[in-house]
Amino acid sequence: MAALGYVPDASARALVTRTGTRLAIAVIGRTAAVLDDPYVGRVLTSAAHVAAEREVGVSLHWLPLHDPGSLARLADGRGLGGLVVVNPTRPALETVPRALRGRVAAVGVGTRHVPSFDVDNRAGTDGVVRHLVRTGRRRIAMVTGPSWLPCGDRAVEAYRQVLEATGAEPRVVPGDFTAARGAGAAVEIMTRWPDTDAVFALSDLTALGVLDGLHALGVRVPDDVAVAGFDDIAFAGLSRPALTTSTHPVEEIATAAARAVLDRRDAAETTFYPSALVVRESA
Amino acid sequence: MAALGYVPDASARALVTRTGTRLAIAVIGRTAAVLDDPYVGRVLTSAAHVAAEREVGVSLHWLPLHDPGSLARLADGRGLGGLVVVNPTRPALETVPRALRGRVAAVGVGTRHVPSFDVDNRAGTDGVVRHLVRTGRRRIAMVTGPSWLPCGDRAVEAYRQVLEATGAEPRVVPGDFTAARGAGAAVEIMTRWPDTDAVFALSDLTALGVLDGLHALGVRVPDDVAVAGFDDIAFAGLSRPALTTSTHPVEEIATAAARAVLDRRDAAETTFYPSALVVRESA
DNA sequence: CTGTTAGCGCATTCAC
DNA sequence: GTGAATGCGCTAACAG
């Protein structure tokens, strides 16, 4: 039959199975940091590409962080073939209705019922901070992500552990993934701890902002202070100095999440993807 | 009835109207320049957001440039609620079947049957080049886009006209929208015309590459040579020196194109969106 | 286990 | 004009 070029009609199937023909991508958070994040575009692009093979489409939903009902409302809608939640919080995931079990995946932390496809932030951070230590840095500061993002916890923990091993005090400053905050964080760090010799930001955009902030302070990178980012966004290699960072297979992660949902494969509770150090000029 | 919260079922409607529940985004070209272009992500994000309101989804398709049949094959598939073609060539648009008339839009050049939503490249280029002239530059070179991209023609034409008005000779070098090519183009330009005092690239990524190339040659920007880009990508404001460019409402354009298709509004043959000069440090 | 049938929710058609 | 019937292409439930 397939030899005759038969292709099932997605709409008809969706109608009768009451299952919908679209894959919703829900991004938690509506701050500028999230809206402008190229990361979301990469996830969406990969998902839309996977969806194309299955005759379904993807839709994008930005959900407010502090409205627990919004995810449930989205998931209740008809026409939903599946759901991929980006950067979820665990409480938010608890609100997805049972009916969607097996058709939900998370890019970020997951729960017992929602399989997670995520970057191994712990190992990634460990790799970056160890690189800083290996190249002679000892007074290393870290700019974190938004406090509500659970994925940042593992990274901060890894940073603390490496520093503890070297006997150094942690110097943690809160960030929000924006470049503007990076510039501010740089000033804050150099004011509080003037002898800082390295800054690790949990976001490339923030790291680029740190580069800017340090430049404005007259601090040379990497001579005086090394700077490292996280994610390896497209521009990381184009900044001056080119940004040392850790690269993540975002496309691969998003593709796997989309496939897991569309193919109703029950994935492992958590699948970690490697974070790989990319040494450029800034550290 | 709507007061009772009635929402039509998209799948059922799609089934009976044989019209599909997804909006396909077809991107013409499979070169690295297109695949890595953040522009596509922005278009897709906007389209997916519009689609979300309509209970439909979007799918993404990268079409080879030299396979005229690919667009027709895509358009023939069922499940297609509409089609938005990004960066189309006119011959490619001619291949979309009649059945889709009224449900196709182009982001880029259009045809009689395919309404176009596009940046006013002519006015944008005019604005940038005039700015260079106004700030004292006279020997201005231009790095174009891929030759097959029709949208570049208007820009090159505008560039030539401004230069003609100043009595200067055009210095046009072919580009491909990549940063790597920008670096190469910079070398090429400074070799062929060593007295060049400004470079305008029809792509920010290329302009950033030009910045790199000039830096390697020991040329100071903007003191020796001014550099201007086109598009105002996210990183344009973060490069050093920050890139002077022209900003485009990509989200607005993509949203309008998606709406035109999904709402079956017959749009004007061409809708131009403004290109607005953003003066930063590089020019 | 194979073959048949009812019906998903809507738009279109036809009868009135 | 308003209202009932048909069928889009498929899956699930059922009968043989």
XYZ file of C-alpha atoms (C1' of nucleotides) in Angstrom:
598
model
C 0.000 0.000 0.000
C 2.823 2.300 0.932
C 4.282 1.357 -2.423
C 1.410 3.218 -4.022
C 2.363 6.365 -2.211
C -0.314 6.383 0.400
C -0.007 9.090 3.024
C -2.434 9.139 5.933
C -4.347 12.359 6.376
C -3.264 14.019 9.557
C -6.458 16.031 9.992
C -8.718 13.027 9.725
C -6.671 11.086 12.176
C -6.555 14.029 14.538
C -10.313 14.422 14.339
C -11.125 10.890 15.297
C -8.436 10.411 17.904
C -9.185 13.815 19.399
C -5.508 14.310 19.518
C -4.790 17.341 17.461
C -2.323 18.135 14.758
C 0.019 20.477 16.423
C 2.911 20.439 18.755
C 2.810 23.308 21.181
C 6.048 24.772 22.422
C 5.500 26.509 25.718
C 8.200 28.819 26.945
C 8.006 29.694 30.595
C 8.805 33.290 31.389
C 8.035 36.497 29.617
C 10.992 38.647 30.548
C 13.092 40.308 27.871
C 15.797 37.758 28.563
C 13.527 34.969 27.437
C 11.794 36.758 24.592
C 15.040 37.825 22.972
C 16.836 34.610 23.631
C 18.117 33.087 20.399
C 17.844 29.781 22.223
C 14.066 29.747 21.834
C 14.419 30.302 18.114
C 16.767 27.366 17.841
C 14.429 25.076 19.756
C 11.481 26.188 17.682
C 13.350 25.772 14.420
C 14.326 22.216 15.249
C 10.848 21.326 16.428
C 9.260 22.819 13.336
C 11.606 20.777 11.230
C 10.714 17.548 12.983
C 7.057 18.469 12.779
C 7.305 18.953 9.039
C 8.124 15.268 8.547
C 5.024 14.260 10.492
C 2.558 16.540 8.710
C 1.983 18.501 11.878
C 2.875 22.009 12.867
C 4.207 23.729 15.946
C 2.823 26.697 17.767
C 4.622 28.941 20.206
C 3.291 30.072 23.538
C 4.961 32.397 25.980
C 3.574 31.685 29.405
C 3.781 34.062 32.335
C 5.982 32.688 35.068
C 3.583 33.269 37.908
C 0.348 31.971 36.460
C 0.217 28.290 37.318
C -3.008 27.844 35.425
C -1.693 28.959 32.075
C 0.043 25.707 31.249
C -2.996 23.689 32.216
C -5.227 25.884 30.090
C -2.938 25.492 27.121
C -2.756 21.738 27.587
C -6.517 21.457 27.851
C -7.101 22.966 24.458
C -8.023 20.678 21.645
C -5.839 20.467 18.636
C -2.864 19.646 20.791
C -0.865 16.729 19.490
C 1.807 17.207 22.074
C 3.551 19.660 24.287
C 7.166 20.615 24.753
C 7.836 22.867 27.702
C 10.968 24.962 27.576
C 12.675 26.018 30.797
C 9.906 24.690 32.993
C 9.682 24.846 36.727
C 8.648 21.675 38.449
C 5.429 23.139 39.916
C 4.398 24.240 36.430
C 4.873 20.733 35.084
C 2.647 19.339 37.811
C -0.258 21.216 36.302
C -0.295 19.438 32.947
C -3.375 17.250 32.775
C -3.158 13.467 32.864
C -4.671 13.252 29.416
C -1.443 14.519 27.969
C 0.735 11.929 29.712
C 3.129 10.488 27.226
C 2.774 13.459 24.963
C 4.733 15.982 27.004
C 8.451 16.574 27.202
C 10.595 19.169 28.873
C 13.645 20.960 27.599
C 15.117 21.666 31.012
C 14.151 19.937 34.240
C 11.440 17.305 34.146
C 9.330 15.345 36.581
C 8.336 11.739 37.069
C 5.697 12.087 34.375
C 7.465 14.498 32.065
C 10.699 13.236 30.520
C 13.478 15.762 30.466
C 15.941 16.507 27.685
C 18.576 18.771 29.031
C 22.120 20.001 28.947
C 24.398 18.549 31.531
C 24.893 21.893 33.231
C 26.855 20.403 36.058
C 29.502 18.802 33.876
C 29.536 21.838 31.578
C 30.142 24.288 34.387
C 32.702 21.978 35.868
C 34.552 21.918 32.552
C 34.586 25.689 32.162
C 35.620 26.478 35.722
C 38.301 23.805 35.684
C 39.640 25.332 32.488
C 39.896 28.675 34.266
C 41.710 27.045 37.161
C 44.001 25.124 34.816
C 44.997 28.360 33.105
C 46.034 29.888 36.385
C 42.908 31.703 37.553
C 42.090 31.480 41.213
C 39.734 34.338 42.075
C 36.824 33.338 39.871
C 33.438 35.046 40.006
C 30.199 33.670 38.593
C 27.159 35.438 37.206
C 24.142 33.149 37.549
C 20.841 33.016 35.669
C 17.399 34.066 36.901
C 16.800 32.547 40.311
C 13.571 30.849 39.312
C 15.280 28.804 36.594
C 15.940 25.453 38.229
C 18.606 24.469 35.698
C 20.964 27.057 37.124
C 21.184 25.345 40.495
C 23.280 22.476 39.276
C 25.662 24.898 37.617
C 26.156 27.022 40.704
C 26.721 23.902 42.716
C 29.379 22.664 40.308
C 31.080 26.061 40.420
C 31.144 26.012 44.205
C 32.602 22.537 44.266
C 35.480 23.331 41.951
C 36.281 26.478 43.910
C 36.101 24.601 47.150
C 38.675 22.158 45.835
C 41.052 25.037 45.164
C 40.352 26.557 48.557
C 38.898 29.737 47.040
C 35.809 31.606 48.194
C 32.824 31.609 45.815
C 31.917 35.010 44.367
C 28.382 34.640 43.077
C 26.414 37.484 41.586
C 22.842 37.130 40.342
C 22.169 37.563 36.631
C 19.183 37.435 34.343
C 20.674 36.209 31.056
C 20.731 39.690 29.486
C 23.773 41.497 28.149
C 22.843 44.639 30.045
C 22.963 42.767 33.319
C 26.363 41.382 32.333
C 27.805 44.871 32.083
C 26.324 45.752 35.462
C 27.545 42.515 37.007
C 31.080 43.220 35.794
C 31.096 46.538 37.632
C 29.568 44.950 40.699
C 32.159 42.189 40.751
C 35.162 44.445 40.251
C 33.903 46.760 42.962
C 33.254 44.072 45.531
C 36.278 41.951 44.709
C 38.828 44.100 42.848
C 41.324 41.253 42.627
C 38.989 39.032 40.594
C 40.876 37.376 37.742
C 38.078 35.505 35.969
C 34.336 35.802 35.404
C 32.122 32.923 34.371
C 28.631 33.828 33.199
C 25.932 31.180 32.789
C 24.885 32.790 29.518
C 26.865 33.957 26.530
C 24.807 37.105 26.202
C 25.638 37.996 29.773
C 29.289 37.146 29.184
C 29.332 39.528 26.215
C 27.896 42.154 28.503
C 30.641 41.392 31.021
C 33.161 41.931 28.220
C 31.593 45.333 27.608
C 31.506 46.245 31.284
C 35.137 45.284 31.826
C 36.179 47.204 28.747
C 34.469 50.296 30.102
C 36.373 49.832 33.354
C 39.637 49.656 31.460
C 40.177 46.032 32.415
C 41.931 43.954 29.754
C 40.507 40.589 28.710
C 41.970 38.019 29.030
C 45.168 39.582 30.383
C 43.697 41.027 33.569
C 40.482 39.078 33.784
C 39.403 35.994 31.860
C 35.787 35.770 30.763
C 33.847 32.637 29.909
C 30.247 32.155 28.833
C 27.818 29.287 28.435
C 25.811 28.098 25.416
C 28.001 29.013 22.432
C 25.548 31.269 20.682
C 26.286 32.245 17.100
C 28.043 35.458 18.041
C 30.323 33.959 20.643
C 32.985 33.418 18.021
C 32.590 36.918 16.601
C 33.090 39.069 19.665
C 36.398 40.689 20.357
C 38.007 38.977 22.112
C 36.235 35.852 20.862
C 34.338 34.284 23.729
C 35.459 31.104 25.428
C 32.336 29.153 26.292
C 30.735 25.743 26.408
C 28.782 24.514 23.428
C 25.441 22.724 23.632
C 23.619 20.624 21.062
C 20.403 22.617 21.322
C 19.116 21.421 17.978
C 19.720 17.822 18.939
C 17.983 18.289 22.286
C 14.946 19.977 20.773
C 14.735 17.383 18.034
C 14.805 14.557 20.556
C 12.131 16.217 22.688
C 9.878 16.808 19.699
C 10.365 13.246 18.464
C 9.644 11.790 21.885
C 6.345 13.640 21.966
C 5.248 13.055 18.391
C 6.228 9.416 18.331
C 4.817 8.785 21.801
C 8.035 7.069 22.730
C 8.308 6.879 26.446
C 11.720 8.347 27.006
C 13.933 7.927 30.020
C 13.112 10.260 32.856
C 16.145 12.380 32.051
C 18.420 12.457 29.036
C 21.512 14.582 29.486
C 23.360 16.059 26.561
C 27.028 16.970 26.751
C 28.309 20.464 27.307
C 31.683 20.840 25.614
C 34.296 23.466 26.331
C 35.209 25.751 23.415
C 38.403 27.655 24.078
C 38.698 30.911 22.158
C 40.428 34.092 23.203
C 38.638 35.438 26.269
C 39.803 32.716 28.649
C -22.816 31.345 21.083
C -19.325 32.670 21.414
C -20.447 33.871 24.802
C -20.685 30.252 25.854
C -17.076 29.719 24.993
C -17.479 27.841 21.770
C -14.278 27.198 19.863
C -14.449 25.597 16.431
C -12.398 22.467 16.048
C -9.558 23.109 13.676
C -9.078 19.460 12.701
C -12.704 18.932 11.781
C -12.777 22.070 9.719
C -9.531 21.134 8.050
C -10.883 17.713 7.200
C -13.986 18.929 5.488
C -12.476 21.887 3.716
C -9.457 19.814 2.692
C -7.428 22.759 3.714
C -5.129 21.547 6.417
C -4.183 22.830 9.789
C -0.696 23.996 9.316
C 1.146 26.916 7.956
C 4.264 25.866 6.118
C 7.245 28.160 6.131
C 9.446 27.448 3.149
C 12.909 28.877 3.157
C 14.603 28.929 -0.190
C 18.271 28.053 -0.116
C 20.208 25.535 1.863
C 23.548 27.224 2.153
C 25.131 27.770 5.549
C 24.285 31.450 5.231
C 20.598 30.631 5.189
C 20.615 27.784 7.674
C 22.458 29.764 10.306
C 20.620 32.976 9.668
C 18.952 34.219 12.850
C 16.495 35.877 10.489
C 14.749 32.589 9.798
C 14.347 31.971 13.489
C 12.729 35.354 13.917
C 10.299 34.771 11.070
C 9.427 31.345 12.383
C 8.944 32.593 15.914
C 6.521 35.268 14.805
C 4.623 32.906 12.548
C 4.361 30.301 15.285
C 2.997 32.929 17.581
C 0.333 34.004 15.122
C -0.473 30.382 14.433
C -1.005 29.741 18.129
C -3.962 32.129 18.177
C -5.594 30.278 15.288
C -5.213 26.752 16.641
C -2.867 25.855 13.842
C 0.810 25.111 13.761
C 3.730 25.965 11.545
C 6.231 23.667 9.936
C 9.599 24.548 8.527
C 10.954 23.464 5.183
C 14.363 24.202 3.726
C 14.122 23.958 -0.005
C 17.077 23.534 -2.333
C 17.586 26.554 -4.509
C 17.865 24.702 -7.769
C 14.983 22.295 -7.537
C 11.982 24.092 -8.993
C 9.711 21.182 -8.211
C 10.295 21.203 -4.478
C 8.003 24.119 -3.760
C 5.246 22.638 -5.875
C 5.597 19.285 -4.138
C 5.387 20.932 -0.754
C 2.372 22.992 -1.775
C 0.617 19.937 -3.161
C 0.722 18.107 0.108
C -2.446 17.944 2.117
C -2.559 19.367 5.536
C -1.388 22.699 4.246
C -3.419 25.565 5.546
C -1.153 28.097 3.978
C 2.322 28.813 2.804
C 4.800 31.541 3.557
C 7.847 31.556 1.339
C 10.953 33.216 2.682
C 13.473 34.742 0.300
C 11.771 33.383 -2.777
C 12.850 33.772 -6.349
C 10.159 34.707 -8.809
C 10.467 31.494 -10.842
C 10.022 29.468 -7.678
C 6.820 31.316 -6.855
C 5.429 30.541 -10.281
C 5.406 26.875 -9.377
C 2.927 27.112 -6.502
C -0.326 25.474 -7.586
C -3.454 27.495 -8.229
C -5.239 25.684 -5.444
C -3.193 27.619 -2.953
C -3.996 31.021 -4.412
C -4.926 33.353 -1.627
C -3.159 31.220 0.923
C 0.403 32.055 -0.028
C 2.542 35.007 0.934
C 6.149 35.895 0.389
C 8.631 37.446 2.769
C 10.800 38.952 0.085
C 9.810 39.539 -3.534
C 6.360 38.459 -4.656
C 4.469 38.015 -7.895
C 1.084 38.975 -9.205
C -0.490 36.054 -7.379
C 1.690 36.023 -4.296
C 1.547 39.113 -2.125
C 4.864 40.289 -0.854
C 5.777 41.557 2.594
C 9.218 42.984 2.425
C 11.736 45.431 3.734
C 12.149 48.564 1.691
C 15.708 47.686 0.750
C 16.008 50.595 -1.602
C 15.164 53.239 0.960
C 17.156 51.417 3.616
C 20.291 51.270 1.526
C 19.784 54.834 0.483
C 19.618 55.859 4.131
C 22.782 54.032 5.111
C 24.856 55.180 2.165
C 23.658 58.752 2.528
C 24.689 58.612 6.165
C 28.170 57.550 5.096
C 28.317 60.411 2.607
C 27.000 62.875 5.168
C 29.734 61.896 7.591
C 32.375 62.634 5.018
C 32.933 59.292 3.327
C 33.419 59.335 -0.400
C 35.109 56.082 -1.423
C 32.419 53.675 -0.321
C 32.511 49.976 -1.146
C 29.568 47.587 -0.935
C 29.429 43.868 -0.188
C 26.278 42.419 -1.711
C 24.256 39.303 -0.898
C 24.059 36.063 -2.866
C 23.427 36.860 -6.485
C 20.322 34.690 -6.724
C 18.544 36.666 -4.015
C 16.404 39.139 -5.902
C 15.955 41.432 -2.926
C 19.558 42.508 -3.201
C 19.098 44.114 -6.605
C 17.171 47.092 -5.330
C 19.806 47.686 -2.685
C 22.697 47.639 -5.127
C 20.781 49.974 -7.370
C 20.186 52.438 -4.541
C 23.860 52.302 -3.633
C 24.878 53.049 -7.199
C 22.520 55.974 -7.396
C 23.798 57.665 -4.255
C 27.370 57.197 -5.390
C 26.567 58.514 -8.822
C 25.176 61.657 -7.230
C 28.491 62.220 -5.455
C 30.430 61.484 -8.605
C 32.159 58.459 -7.102
C 32.780 55.104 -8.739
C 30.870 52.119 -7.338
C 33.007 49.460 -5.687
C 30.864 46.352 -5.525
C 32.100 43.022 -4.230
C 29.931 39.887 -4.102
C 29.019 38.462 -0.713
C 27.017 35.545 0.599
C 25.697 36.845 3.935
C 28.300 34.947 5.970
C 30.774 36.474 8.393
C 33.622 34.510 6.837
C 32.950 36.064 3.480
C 32.924 39.489 5.131
C 36.469 39.029 6.335
C 37.526 37.935 2.877
C 35.669 40.788 1.232
C 37.444 43.282 3.475
C 40.806 42.047 2.278
C 39.633 42.041 -1.302
C 38.354 45.583 -1.059
C 41.426 47.038 0.618
C 43.636 45.320 -1.929
C 41.744 46.491 -4.971
C 40.966 49.976 -3.684
C 43.383 50.816 -0.867
C 41.920 54.281 -0.401
C 38.465 52.966 0.512
C 37.047 54.867 3.476
C 33.763 53.043 4.063
C 32.288 49.560 3.582
C 28.580 48.847 3.478
C 27.578 45.205 3.751
C 24.041 44.072 2.959
C 24.090 41.813 6.008
C 25.136 42.442 9.583
C 26.876 39.114 9.810
C 28.984 40.036 6.810
C 29.635 43.490 8.264
C 30.896 41.856 11.450
C 33.195 39.770 9.301
C 34.374 42.949 7.575
C 35.143 44.370 11.015
C 37.248 41.291 11.707
C 39.002 41.438 8.360
C 39.846 45.120 8.711
C 41.097 44.566 12.228
C 43.437 41.866 10.966
C 44.738 44.287 8.341
C 45.436 46.847 11.032
C 42.798 49.203 9.703
C 41.017 51.213 12.385
C 37.207 51.420 12.433
C 35.711 53.955 12.117
C 38.766 56.212 11.996
C 40.273 54.829 8.798
C 37.276 53.015 7.378
C 33.623 53.227 8.391
C 31.610 50.006 8.380
C 27.843 49.687 8.142
C 25.632 46.611 8.072
C 22.009 45.827 7.307
C 19.326 44.131 9.417
C 20.223 45.062 12.987
C 20.667 41.575 14.327
C 20.831 41.122 18.063
C 24.595 41.192 18.173
C 25.007 44.382 16.139
C 24.914 46.502 19.271
C 27.376 44.273 21.101
C 30.269 44.149 18.675
C 33.267 46.358 19.206
C 32.966 48.876 17.703
C 29.176 48.621 17.881
C 27.797 48.234 14.399
C 25.983 51.012 12.594
C 23.235 49.409 10.581
C 19.628 49.668 9.477
C 16.928 48.042 11.548
C 14.036 46.058 10.131
C 10.740 45.041 11.709
C 11.163 41.374 10.876
C 8.655 40.247 13.469
C 6.078 42.651 12.120
C 6.676 41.528 8.563
C 6.427 37.851 9.405
C 3.339 38.431 11.497
C 1.636 40.265 8.664
C 2.529 37.561 6.166
C 1.248 34.814 8.448
C -1.961 36.729 9.151
C -2.572 37.398 5.480
C -2.353 33.697 4.767
C -4.322 32.411 7.716
C -7.068 34.991 7.463
C -7.252 34.689 3.690
C -7.117 38.452 3.440
C -6.087 39.413 -0.028
C -3.240 41.743 0.668
C -1.814 44.371 -1.602
C 0.651 43.013 -4.130
C 3.518 44.481 -2.153
C 3.710 45.880 1.347
C 6.966 47.591 2.158
C 8.201 47.974 5.683
C 10.582 50.718 6.697
C 14.294 50.240 7.091
C 15.583 52.666 9.706
C 19.149 53.801 10.185
C 20.714 52.999 13.566
C 23.886 54.957 14.138
C 26.296 53.319 16.555
C 30.072 53.477 16.563
C 31.308 51.843 13.390
C 30.097 54.551 11.012
C -7.926 -12.806 13.909
C -10.075 -10.422 9.699
C -13.981 -7.640 7.880
C -17.463 -4.349 8.706
C -19.488 -0.225 10.625
C -20.327 3.877 13.296
C -19.050 8.410 14.097
C -15.323 12.305 15.296
C -17.115 18.076 14.186
C -17.600 20.613 10.797
C -19.055 22.850 5.823
C -21.714 22.126 2.124
C -25.759 20.634 -0.154
C -30.279 19.915 -0.801
C -35.069 20.059 0.539
C -38.481 22.765 2.371
C -34.833 32.485 4.001
C -34.212 28.145 7.852
C -33.286 23.278 8.765
C -31.897 18.495 8.039
C -28.863 15.361 5.695
C -24.437 13.951 3.560
C -19.671 12.988 3.758
C -14.548 14.575 4.375
C -10.673 10.155 5.879
C -9.738 8.014 9.355
C -9.802 4.868 14.008
C -12.141 2.159 17.331
C -15.429 -0.786 18.557
C -17.800 -4.496 17.162
C -19.410 -8.708 14.784
C -18.252 -12.798 12.300
